[in-house]
Amino acid sequence: MSMTYSFSLKSKKHNIFISSIFFAVMFLLLFIFSNLDLQSPIPSVIGSLLHVLSLSAGNPTFIISCVVLALIAFKTRAPNQRLFILYMQFALILGLSFVLKSTVKYITEVPRPFTHQLVEQQLIDTPAQFYQLSEQQKNELINTASEQVPRYRIANWDGEKNYSFPSGHTIFVATCVVFWGGLFLREKRYLLSAVVLTWATGVAFSRYWLGMHWPVDILMSIFCAILLMLLVPDVEYED
């Protein structure tokens, strides 16, 4: 078996197609729910589902999601050499996405949406003020806000107090859609592609609904994952 490497858009058409669907679906959902009120009640079933979806792409549980996807790919019974290359490609794109995410967060310092809610409750004067507080002060502030905000949102606010742009959860699931979703689509495993896409959509939407990210955070994270995928060569195999 011989291998060739390609950066052409034609070789990545399945990856681009499924990630474009992901972007379009998220754009539509974020538009429909553009007037989200973070104090609005969340039914227990929906709140639990959104919380679990968010956790599935968070640290460290995202590793479990990676292992599951890797095992599914292993079930294709592809040659070991091909599987190794696939895993290395995914690891490279994922590593680049995390570096990009961390760097951009550090540079932009965009406050999370929930900090604006804290301003509305008159707990702080400006969103930027939240990031000047000590960890204990932040915890006390969020605990005070819990009197008016559903506990599912508070649990996420309490767990992540860094900056908003871009969304680490979304760039992770977008990478999974771009890479694994595109791979499954190319191999005509349509059900698996749909499952990856549905899971990713749920995760990305949960980040918005829980008050962790702005719509632009989510959409730009998807766009960044697509760009990173284009930087990594596609491997084609010939018998």
mmCIF file of C-alpha atoms in Angstrom:
data_model
loop_
_atom_site.group_PDB
_atom_site.id
_atom_site.type_symbol
_atom_site.label_atom_id
_atom_site.label_comp_id
_atom_site.label_asym_id
_atom_site.label_seq_id
_atom_site.Cartn_x
_atom_site.Cartn_y
_atom_site.Cartn_z
ATOM 1 C CA MET A 1 0.000 0.000 0.000
ATOM 2 C CA SER A 2 1.372 3.411 -1.006
ATOM 3 C CA MET A 3 0.429 6.785 0.438
ATOM 4 C CA THR A 4 0.145 10.203 -1.152
ATOM 5 C CA TYR A 5 -0.408 13.527 0.585
ATOM 6 C CA SER A 6 -2.693 16.255 -0.656
ATOM 7 C CA PHE A 7 -3.780 19.738 0.436
ATOM 8 C CA SER A 8 -6.366 20.038 -2.341
ATOM 9 C CA LEU A 9 -9.914 21.045 -1.511
ATOM 10 C CA LYS A 10 -11.175 18.141 -3.604
ATOM 11 C CA SER A 11 -9.573 15.605 -1.291
ATOM 12 C CA LYS A 12 -11.214 17.344 1.674
ATOM 13 C CA LYS A 13 -14.660 17.826 0.162
ATOM 14 C CA HIS A 14 -16.384 15.536 2.676
ATOM 15 C CA ASN A 15 -14.757 17.341 5.602
ATOM 16 C CA ILE A 16 -15.747 20.728 4.236
ATOM 17 C CA PHE A 17 -19.290 19.573 3.468
ATOM 18 C CA ILE A 18 -20.114 18.240 6.928
ATOM 19 C CA SER A 19 -18.433 21.130 8.739
ATOM 20 C CA SER A 20 -20.387 23.580 6.562
ATOM 21 C CA ILE A 21 -23.597 21.869 7.643
ATOM 22 C CA PHE A 22 -22.469 22.206 11.262
ATOM 23 C CA PHE A 23 -21.793 25.920 10.788
ATOM 24 C CA ALA A 24 -25.150 26.491 9.066
ATOM 25 C CA VAL A 25 -27.136 24.602 11.710
ATOM 26 C CA MET A 26 -25.455 26.496 14.534
ATOM 27 C CA PHE A 27 -25.990 29.824 12.785
ATOM 28 C CA LEU A 28 -29.707 29.025 12.488
ATOM 29 C CA LEU A 29 -30.044 27.887 16.117
ATOM 30 C CA LEU A 30 -28.198 30.900 17.467
ATOM 31 C CA PHE A 31 -30.397 33.199 15.376
ATOM 32 C CA ILE A 32 -33.614 31.534 16.565
ATOM 33 C CA PHE A 33 -32.563 31.772 20.231
ATOM 34 C CA SER A 34 -30.841 35.147 19.923
ATOM 35 C CA ASN A 35 -32.910 36.696 22.726
ATOM 36 C CA LEU A 36 -31.798 34.240 25.400
ATOM 37 C CA ASP A 37 -32.495 35.249 28.997
ATOM 38 C CA LEU A 38 -29.980 33.661 31.359
ATOM 39 C CA GLN A 39 -32.438 33.956 34.235
ATOM 40 C CA SER A 40 -35.089 31.987 32.357
ATOM 41 C CA PRO A 41 -35.958 28.629 33.950
ATOM 42 C CA ILE A 42 -34.625 25.392 32.458
ATOM 43 C CA PRO A 43 -36.651 22.142 32.720
ATOM 44 C CA SER A 44 -34.674 19.516 34.648
ATOM 45 C CA VAL A 45 -34.431 17.088 31.733
ATOM 46 C CA ILE A 46 -33.151 19.740 29.330
ATOM 47 C CA GLY A 47 -30.823 21.234 31.942
ATOM 48 C CA SER A 48 -29.306 17.841 32.730
ATOM 49 C CA LEU A 49 -28.873 17.023 29.039
ATOM 50 C CA LEU A 50 -27.169 20.328 28.264
ATOM 51 C CA HIS A 51 -24.914 19.944 31.294
ATOM 52 C CA VAL A 52 -23.851 16.418 30.252
ATOM 53 C CA LEU A 53 -23.257 17.519 26.665
ATOM 54 C CA SER A 54 -21.075 20.360 27.875
ATOM 55 C CA LEU A 55 -19.130 18.007 30.141
ATOM 56 C CA SER A 56 -18.501 15.565 27.265
ATOM 57 C CA ALA A 57 -16.304 18.172 25.570
ATOM 58 C CA GLY A 58 -14.758 19.647 28.702
ATOM 59 C CA ASN A 59 -11.520 18.963 30.515
ATOM 60 C CA PRO A 60 -10.720 16.140 31.237
ATOM 61 C CA THR A 61 -13.769 14.256 29.904
ATOM 62 C CA PHE A 62 -13.029 15.272 26.313
ATOM 63 C CA ILE A 63 -10.402 12.507 26.440
ATOM 64 C CA ILE A 64 -13.191 9.930 26.784
ATOM 65 C CA SER A 65 -14.897 11.367 23.707
ATOM 66 C CA CYS A 66 -11.601 11.124 21.803
ATOM 67 C CA VAL A 67 -11.148 7.494 22.838
ATOM 68 C CA VAL A 68 -14.694 6.595 21.771
ATOM 69 C CA LEU A 69 -14.191 8.135 18.326
ATOM 70 C CA ALA A 70 -10.796 6.459 17.977
ATOM 71 C CA LEU A 71 -12.306 3.068 18.854
ATOM 72 C CA ILE A 72 -15.065 3.560 16.295
ATOM 73 C CA ALA A 73 -12.416 4.268 13.664
ATOM 74 C CA PHE A 74 -10.544 1.147 14.817
ATOM 75 C CA LYS A 75 -13.659 -0.900 14.046
ATOM 76 C CA THR A 76 -13.231 -0.072 10.354
ATOM 77 C CA ARG A 77 -10.525 -2.744 10.282
ATOM 78 C CA ALA A 78 -8.299 -0.411 8.337
ATOM 79 C CA PRO A 79 -4.596 -1.333 8.094
ATOM 80 C CA ASN A 80 -2.635 -0.409 11.208
ATOM 81 C CA GLN A 81 -0.497 2.000 9.216
ATOM 82 C CA ARG A 82 -3.563 3.916 8.074
ATOM 83 C CA LEU A 83 -5.044 4.029 11.568
ATOM 84 C CA PHE A 84 -1.786 5.354 12.962
ATOM 85 C CA ILE A 85 -1.734 8.144 10.375
ATOM 86 C CA LEU A 86 -5.372 9.001 11.121
ATOM 87 C CA TYR A 87 -4.732 9.218 14.844
ATOM 88 C CA MET A 88 -1.660 11.386 14.277
ATOM 89 C CA GLN A 89 -3.594 13.697 11.964
ATOM 90 C CA PHE A 90 -6.373 14.115 14.511
ATOM 91 C CA ALA A 91 -3.898 14.694 17.341
ATOM 92 C CA LEU A 92 -2.126 17.354 15.278
ATOM 93 C CA ILE A 93 -5.318 19.246 14.399
ATOM 94 C CA LEU A 94 -6.563 18.977 17.985
ATOM 95 C CA GLY A 95 -3.259 20.183 19.394
ATOM 96 C CA LEU A 96 -3.190 23.142 17.015
ATOM 97 C CA SER A 97 -6.773 24.018 17.925
ATOM 98 C CA PHE A 98 -5.997 24.067 21.653
ATOM 99 C CA VAL A 99 -2.923 26.242 21.123
ATOM 100 C CA LEU A 100 -4.953 28.622 18.968
ATOM 101 C CA LYS A 101 -7.787 28.738 21.485
ATOM 102 C CA SER A 102 -5.528 29.482 24.434
ATOM 103 C CA THR A 103 -3.548 32.111 22.547
ATOM 104 C CA VAL A 104 -6.607 33.973 21.274
ATOM 105 C CA LYS A 105 -8.258 33.917 24.711
ATOM 106 C CA TYR A 106 -5.126 35.439 26.219
ATOM 107 C CA ILE A 107 -4.970 38.164 23.571
ATOM 108 C CA THR A 108 -8.647 39.143 23.290
ATOM 109 C CA GLU A 109 -9.798 38.824 26.936
ATOM 110 C CA VAL A 110 -13.499 38.865 26.029
ATOM 111 C CA PRO A 111 -15.731 38.527 29.146
ATOM 112 C CA ARG A 112 -18.143 35.619 29.199
ATOM 113 C CA PRO A 113 -21.880 36.315 28.752
ATOM 114 C CA PHE A 114 -22.658 35.447 32.362
ATOM 115 C CA THR A 115 -20.527 38.370 33.550
ATOM 116 C CA HIS A 116 -23.035 40.688 31.857
ATOM 117 C CA GLN A 117 -25.761 38.947 33.830
ATOM 118 C CA LEU A 118 -23.858 39.747 37.012
ATOM 119 C CA VAL A 119 -23.847 43.394 35.934
ATOM 120 C CA GLU A 120 -27.626 43.283 35.389
ATOM 121 C CA GLN A 121 -28.035 41.950 38.914
ATOM 122 C CA GLN A 122 -25.901 44.895 40.076
ATOM 123 C CA LEU A 123 -23.336 42.585 41.638
ATOM 124 C CA ILE A 124 -20.482 44.223 39.693
ATOM 125 C CA ASP A 125 -20.189 47.459 37.734
ATOM 126 C CA THR A 126 -18.630 46.071 34.530
ATOM 127 C CA PRO A 127 -17.938 42.591 33.087
ATOM 128 C CA ALA A 128 -14.201 43.322 33.152
ATOM 129 C CA GLN A 129 -14.382 43.855 36.913
ATOM 130 C CA PHE A 130 -15.205 40.166 37.407
ATOM 131 C CA TYR A 131 -11.748 39.170 36.165
ATOM 132 C CA GLN A 132 -10.044 41.475 38.622
ATOM 133 C CA LEU A 133 -11.518 39.639 41.607
ATOM 134 C CA SER A 134 -9.875 36.853 43.580
ATOM 135 C CA GLU A 135 -11.047 33.286 43.094
ATOM 136 C CA GLN A 136 -12.927 33.381 46.389
ATOM 137 C CA GLN A 137 -14.650 36.649 45.475
ATOM 138 C CA LYS A 138 -15.708 35.197 42.122
ATOM 139 C CA ASN A 139 -17.164 32.151 43.855
ATOM 140 C CA GLU A 140 -19.099 34.300 46.309
ATOM 141 C CA LEU A 141 -20.417 36.470 43.496
ATOM 142 C CA ILE A 142 -21.664 33.484 41.485
ATOM 143 C CA ASN A 143 -23.197 31.986 44.618
ATOM 144 C CA THR A 144 -25.150 35.211 45.157
ATOM 145 C CA ALA A 145 -26.321 35.155 41.531
ATOM 146 C CA SER A 146 -27.623 31.597 42.002
ATOM 147 C CA GLU A 147 -30.684 32.986 43.739
ATOM 148 C CA GLN A 148 -31.983 34.171 40.365
ATOM 149 C CA VAL A 149 -30.257 31.828 37.897
ATOM 150 C CA PRO A 150 -30.997 28.102 37.245
ATOM 151 C CA ARG A 151 -28.513 25.751 38.918
ATOM 152 C CA TYR A 152 -27.415 24.166 35.630
ATOM 153 C CA ARG A 153 -26.082 27.496 34.474
ATOM 154 C CA ILE A 154 -24.528 28.271 37.850
ATOM 155 C CA ALA A 155 -22.678 24.932 37.835
ATOM 156 C CA ASN A 156 -20.969 25.919 34.595
ATOM 157 C CA TRP A 157 -20.298 29.503 35.651
ATOM 158 C CA ASP A 158 -18.662 28.226 38.807
ATOM 159 C CA GLY A 159 -16.491 25.781 36.886
ATOM 160 C CA GLU A 160 -15.086 28.103 34.226
ATOM 161 C CA LYS A 161 -14.170 31.671 35.040
ATOM 162 C CA ASN A 162 -11.683 32.396 32.265
ATOM 163 C CA TYR A 163 -12.356 34.417 29.111
ATOM 164 C CA SER A 164 -14.916 33.683 26.433
ATOM 165 C CA PHE A 165 -13.485 33.955 22.915
ATOM 166 C CA PRO A 166 -13.133 31.456 21.306
ATOM 167 C CA SER A 167 -15.024 28.447 22.681
ATOM 168 C CA GLY A 168 -12.705 25.582 23.614
ATOM 169 C CA HIS A 169 -15.591 23.111 23.800
ATOM 170 C CA THR A 170 -16.850 24.134 20.368
ATOM 171 C CA ILE A 171 -13.462 24.087 18.679
ATOM 172 C CA PHE A 172 -12.995 20.552 20.058
ATOM 173 C CA VAL A 173 -16.312 19.207 18.753
ATOM 174 C CA ALA A 174 -15.853 21.133 15.499
ATOM 175 C CA THR A 175 -12.504 19.370 15.069
ATOM 176 C CA CYS A 176 -14.282 16.057 15.645
ATOM 177 C CA VAL A 177 -16.914 16.937 13.044
ATOM 178 C CA VAL A 178 -14.339 18.141 10.516
ATOM 179 C CA PHE A 179 -12.078 15.129 10.967
ATOM 180 C CA TRP A 180 -14.092 12.103 12.087
ATOM 181 C CA GLY A 181 -17.411 13.251 10.656
ATOM 182 C CA GLY A 182 -15.727 13.886 7.313
ATOM 183 C CA LEU A 183 -13.968 10.515 7.443
ATOM 184 C CA PHE A 184 -17.167 8.614 8.204
ATOM 185 C CA LEU A 185 -18.983 10.498 5.454
ATOM 186 C CA ARG A 186 -16.255 9.644 2.941
ATOM 187 C CA GLU A 187 -16.556 5.975 3.918
ATOM 188 C CA LYS A 188 -20.362 6.196 3.503
ATOM 189 C CA ARG A 189 -20.990 5.566 7.190
ATOM 190 C CA TYR A 190 -23.766 8.119 7.173
ATOM 191 C CA LEU A 191 -25.296 7.196 10.527
ATOM 192 C CA LEU A 192 -21.984 7.713 12.330
ATOM 193 C CA SER A 193 -21.512 11.055 10.587
ATOM 194 C CA ALA A 194 -24.983 12.119 11.700
ATOM 195 C CA VAL A 195 -24.296 11.040 15.294
ATOM 196 C CA VAL A 196 -21.044 13.035 15.456
ATOM 197 C CA LEU A 197 -22.766 16.067 13.924
ATOM 198 C CA THR A 198 -25.737 15.847 16.312
ATOM 199 C CA TRP A 199 -23.481 15.484 19.356
ATOM 200 C CA ALA A 200 -21.345 18.432 18.289
ATOM 201 C CA THR A 201 -24.425 20.581 17.701
ATOM 202 C CA GLY A 202 -25.706 19.736 21.173
ATOM 203 C CA VAL A 203 -22.381 20.624 22.779
ATOM 204 C CA ALA A 204 -22.015 23.925 20.929
ATOM 205 C CA PHE A 205 -25.603 24.946 21.676
ATOM 206 C CA SER A 206 -25.208 24.012 25.340
ATOM 207 C CA ARG A 207 -22.316 26.448 25.652
ATOM 208 C CA TYR A 208 -24.541 29.262 24.429
ATOM 209 C CA TRP A 209 -27.622 28.238 26.414
ATOM 210 C CA LEU A 210 -25.667 27.919 29.642
ATOM 211 C CA GLY A 211 -24.317 31.453 29.301
ATOM 212 C CA MET A 212 -20.715 30.472 28.668
ATOM 213 C CA HIS A 213 -20.231 31.842 25.158
ATOM 214 C CA TRP A 214 -21.417 34.433 22.683
ATOM 215 C CA PRO A 215 -22.690 33.349 19.247
ATOM 216 C CA VAL A 216 -19.556 34.747 17.588
ATOM 217 C CA ASP A 217 -17.394 32.591 19.897
ATOM 218 C CA ILE A 218 -19.129 29.476 18.663
ATOM 219 C CA LEU A 219 -19.248 30.315 14.967
ATOM 220 C CA MET A 220 -15.635 31.472 14.835
ATOM 221 C CA SER A 221 -14.530 28.325 16.665
ATOM 222 C CA ILE A 222 -16.113 26.197 13.925
ATOM 223 C CA PHE A 223 -14.479 28.357 11.266
ATOM 224 C CA CYS A 224 -11.072 27.991 12.958
ATOM 225 C CA ALA A 225 -11.410 24.197 13.047
ATOM 226 C CA ILE A 226 -12.105 24.185 9.307
ATOM 227 C CA LEU A 227 -9.052 26.334 8.611
ATOM 228 C CA LEU A 228 -6.819 24.108 10.731
ATOM 229 C CA MET A 229 -8.067 21.037 8.886
ATOM 230 C CA LEU A 230 -7.047 22.650 5.596
ATOM 231 C CA LEU A 231 -3.495 23.057 6.926
ATOM 232 C CA VAL A 232 -3.065 19.327 7.560
ATOM 233 C CA PRO A 233 -2.496 17.196 4.449
ATOM 234 C CA ASP A 234 -5.009 14.534 3.524
ATOM 235 C CA VAL A 235 -3.582 11.035 3.170
ATOM 236 C CA GLU A 236 -4.738 8.959 0.229
ATOM 237 C CA TYR A 237 -4.019 5.238 -0.078
ATOM 238 C CA GLU A 238 -3.426 3.158 -3.162
ATOM 239 C CA ASP A 239 -3.110 -0.619 -3.270
#
